[in-house]
XYZ file of N, CA, C and O in Angstrom:
292
model
N 12.083 -75.553 -73.709
C 12.728 -74.976 -72.551
C 11.921 -75.217 -71.288
O 12.473 -75.381 -70.236
N 10.598 -75.244 -71.433
C 9.729 -75.458 -70.273
C 9.981 -76.809 -69.628
O 10.049 -76.918 -68.408
N 10.093 -77.859 -70.452
C 10.295 -79.199 -69.903
C 11.649 -79.301 -69.204
O 11.790 -79.991 -68.207
N 12.637 -78.567 -69.705
C 13.954 -78.558 -69.071
C 13.907 -77.970 -67.674
O 14.502 -78.514 -66.737
N 13.189 -76.869 -67.530
C 13.054 -76.252 -66.204
C 12.306 -77.170 -65.250
O 12.647 -77.273 -64.066
N 11.285 -77.853 -65.755
C 10.516 -78.770 -64.913
C 11.382 -79.942 -64.472
O 11.320 -80.371 -63.316
N 12.199 -80.462 -65.373
C 13.082 -81.572 -65.013
C 14.138 -81.154 -63.995
O 14.476 -81.920 -63.089
N 14.658 -79.953 -64.144
C 15.628 -79.445 -63.167
C 14.971 -79.296 -61.800
O 15.536 -79.685 -60.773
N 13.761 -78.742 -61.756
C 13.052 -78.580 -60.482
C 12.769 -79.942 -59.850
O 12.970 -80.121 -58.640
N 12.325 -80.895 -60.653
C 12.058 -82.236 -60.130
C 13.340 -82.893 -59.629
O 13.348 -83.534 -58.572
N 14.421 -82.715 -60.357
C 15.710 -83.270 -59.935
C 16.187 -82.689 -58.619
O 16.688 -83.405 -57.751
N 16.029 -81.379 -58.454
C 16.430 -80.746 -57.192
C 15.594 -81.250 -56.019
O 16.116 -81.457 -54.923
N 14.301 -81.452 -56.262
C 13.441 -81.980 -55.197
C 13.853 -83.405 -54.823
O 13.866 -83.760 -53.645
N 14.204 -84.211 -55.825
C 14.646 -85.575 -55.537
C 15.971 -85.581 -54.781
O 16.169 -86.406 -53.875
N 16.881 -84.681 -55.123
C 18.149 -84.584 -54.399
C 17.892 -84.184 -52.948
O 18.479 -84.762 -52.022
N 17.009 -83.210 -52.718
C 16.687 -82.809 -51.345
C 16.065 -83.949 -50.557
O 16.417 -84.179 -49.396
N 15.142 -84.684 -51.180
C 14.541 -85.827 -50.506
C 15.594 -86.886 -50.187
O 15.598 -87.464 -49.100
N 16.501 -87.129 -51.117
C 17.574 -88.093 -50.887
C 18.496 -87.683 -49.755
O 18.919 -88.513 -48.943
N 18.811 -86.397 -49.664
C 19.660 -85.912 -48.571
C 18.966 -86.045 -47.220
O 19.596 -86.433 -46.228
N 17.683 -85.737 -47.184
C 16.930 -85.903 -45.933
C 16.910 -87.372 -45.540
O 17.130 -87.727 -44.381
N 16.671 -88.237 -46.506
C 16.596 -89.669 -46.231
C 17.945 -90.212 -45.754
O 18.015 -91.070 -44.891
N 19.035 -89.680 -46.297
C 20.367 -90.151 -45.957
C 20.840 -89.640 -44.600
O 21.360 -90.397 -43.789
N 20.664 -88.334 -44.363
C 21.244 -87.726 -43.173
C 20.275 -87.539 -42.011
O 20.705 -87.276 -40.900
N 19.001 -87.650 -42.239
C 18.016 -87.505 -41.164
C 16.898 -88.527 -41.352
O 15.746 -88.153 -41.576
N 17.225 -89.813 -41.262
C 16.196 -90.833 -41.524
C 15.061 -90.813 -40.506
O 13.975 -91.298 -40.782
N 15.281 -90.229 -39.345
C 14.239 -90.154 -38.329
C 13.074 -89.258 -38.737
O 11.962 -89.413 -38.243
N 13.328 -88.331 -39.654
C 12.263 -87.444 -40.109
C 11.210 -88.179 -40.931
O 10.067 -87.754 -41.003
N 11.599 -89.278 -41.552
C 10.670 -90.039 -42.382
C 10.314 -91.387 -41.762
O 9.760 -92.248 -42.440
N 10.613 -91.574 -40.481
C 10.349 -92.859 -39.832
C 8.854 -93.150 -39.721
O 8.449 -94.304 -39.673
N 8.030 -92.119 -39.718
C 6.574 -92.292 -39.590
C 5.954 -92.809 -40.875
O 4.871 -93.380 -40.864
N 6.650 -92.596 -41.999
C 6.080 -92.972 -43.284
C 5.993 -94.493 -43.402
O 6.950 -95.209 -43.184
N 4.824 -94.978 -43.737
C 4.598 -96.413 -43.830
C 4.000 -97.004 -42.567
O 3.679 -98.181 -42.516
N 3.859 -96.181 -41.550
C 3.285 -96.645 -40.281
C 2.097 -95.774 -39.873
O 1.832 -95.585 -38.690
N 1.414 -95.233 -40.851
C 0.276 -94.365 -40.576
C -0.970 -95.187 -40.274
O -1.077 -96.342 -40.705
N -1.923 -94.616 -39.530
C -3.192 -95.307 -39.339
C -3.863 -95.508 -40.697
O -3.930 -94.583 -41.503
N -4.306 -96.677 -40.966
C -4.912 -96.983 -42.257
C -4.008 -97.813 -43.144
O -4.456 -98.362 -44.143
N -2.715 -97.893 -42.813
C -1.817 -98.800 -43.523
C -2.101 -100.214 -43.025
O -2.124 -100.465 -41.823
N -2.349 -101.108 -43.951
C -2.751 -102.473 -43.604
C -1.508 -103.347 -43.489
O -0.715 -103.440 -44.422
N -1.355 -103.981 -42.329
C -0.211 -104.850 -42.088
C -0.696 -106.123 -41.397
O -1.244 -106.072 -40.292
N -0.508 -107.240 -42.060
C -0.853 -108.545 -41.491
C 0.412 -109.390 -41.414
O 1.081 -109.599 -42.423
N 0.718 -109.848 -40.219
C 1.895 -110.694 -40.032
C 1.484 -111.939 -39.267
O 0.963 -111.862 -38.159
N 1.707 -113.064 -39.892
C 1.454 -114.357 -39.257
C 2.638 -115.254 -39.538
O 3.510 -114.911 -40.336
N 2.661 -116.386 -38.936
C 3.769 -117.312 -39.128
C 3.838 -117.749 -40.594
O 2.902 -118.305 -41.148
N 4.937 -117.436 -41.229
C 5.141 -117.810 -42.622
C 4.402 -116.933 -43.621
O 4.365 -117.239 -44.813
N 3.805 -115.837 -43.167
C 3.025 -114.985 -44.059
C 3.148 -113.539 -43.616
O 3.022 -113.223 -42.437
N 3.405 -112.673 -44.558
C 3.490 -111.247 -44.263
C 2.841 -110.480 -45.417
O 3.185 -110.674 -46.571
N 1.880 -109.610 -45.088
C 1.189 -108.805 -46.082
C 1.197 -107.360 -45.612
O 0.868 -107.063 -44.475
N 1.601 -106.468 -46.504
C 1.654 -105.054 -46.161
C 1.084 -104.259 -47.322
O 1.519 -104.389 -48.460
N 0.097 -103.430 -47.049
C -0.518 -102.569 -48.055
C -0.592 -101.156 -47.483
O -1.453 -100.859 -46.652
N 0.301 -100.258 -47.908
C 0.368 -98.899 -47.336
C -0.684 -97.970 -47.927
O -0.378 -97.027 -48.654
N -1.924 -98.207 -47.626
C -3.031 -97.456 -48.209
C -2.956 -95.966 -47.874
O -2.955 -95.111 -48.761
N -2.876 -95.626 -46.613
C -2.850 -94.225 -46.197
C -1.576 -93.526 -46.664
O -1.625 -92.380 -47.106
N -0.465 -94.214 -46.592
C 0.793 -93.610 -47.034
C 0.750 -93.282 -48.518
O 1.201 -92.215 -48.942
N 0.196 -94.172 -49.331
C 0.128 -93.922 -50.766
C -0.890 -92.835 -51.108
O -0.699 -92.076 -52.052
N -1.965 -92.734 -50.319
C -2.894 -91.623 -50.512
C -2.209 -90.290 -50.209
O -2.417 -89.298 -50.912
N -1.386 -90.274 -49.176
C -0.641 -89.070 -48.834
C 0.364 -88.725 -49.932
O 0.486 -87.555 -50.325
N 1.069 -89.703 -50.458
C 2.012 -89.476 -51.558
C 1.274 -88.942 -52.777
O 1.723 -87.997 -53.435
N 0.119 -89.515 -53.085
C -0.677 -89.068 -54.220
C -1.112 -87.618 -54.052
O -1.050 -86.821 -54.996
N -1.550 -87.255 -52.865
C -1.976 -85.885 -52.589
C -0.814 -84.905 -52.741
O -0.945 -83.867 -53.400
N 0.327 -85.236 -52.163
C 1.490 -84.352 -52.236
C 1.967 -84.204 -53.681
O 2.256 -83.085 -54.133
N 2.042 -85.299 -54.419
C 2.477 -85.217 -55.814
C 1.482 -84.445 -56.670
O 1.881 -83.680 -57.548
N 0.196 -84.632 -56.421
C -0.813 -83.877 -57.170
C -0.673 -82.378 -56.920
O -0.727 -81.569 -57.855
N -0.501 -81.996 -55.666
C -0.315 -80.580 -55.338
C 0.969 -80.037 -55.952
O 0.996 -78.931 -56.502
N 2.038 -80.816 -55.872
C 3.323 -80.395 -56.407
C 3.260 -80.196 -57.922
O 3.698 -79.165 -58.446
N 2.700 -81.175 -58.639
C 2.613 -81.054 -60.089
C 1.650 -79.940 -60.502
O 1.877 -79.273 -61.504
N 0.601 -79.723 -59.727
C -0.312 -78.622 -60.012
C 0.406 -77.277 -59.859
O 0.256 -76.381 -60.698
N 1.187 -77.137 -58.794
C 1.946 -75.902 -58.598
C 2.983 -75.714 -59.697
O 3.166 -74.603 -60.209
N 3.685 -76.790 -60.065
C 4.664 -76.696 -61.143
C 3.992 -76.341 -62.459
O 4.518 -75.549 -63.238
N 2.828 -76.928 -62.719
C 2.106 -76.640 -63.946
C 1.718 -75.157 -64.019
O 1.876 -74.504 -65.040
N 1.230 -74.609 -62.902
C 0.845 -73.201 -62.879
C 2.065 -72.285 -62.994
O 1.999 -71.208 -63.575
N 3.180 -72.709 -62.406
C 4.392 -71.902 -62.410
C 5.007 -71.833 -63.808
O 5.497 -70.798 -64.234
N 4.979 -72.942 -64.536
C 5.597 -73.000 -65.853
C 4.666 -72.626 -66.989
O 5.064 -72.593 -68.138
N 3.404 -72.381 -66.702
C 2.444 -72.029 -67.754
C 2.602 -70.648 -68.245
O 3.020 -69.706 -67.884
């Protein structure tokens, strides 16, 4: 039963994120353009490594899963 509740909570969060992305894309326009994201563009070559953005995603997911773990324990 615990895993079911966790999946429902995760699903609801994904639906909310999808709705924000669909109806208010300006709220997430900053994502991928943070200081520390590496972007090299030259003629015939494009390299993009979102270092800071992925660190932020990792931090948010770690906090979220930690809170879910404590809530369902």
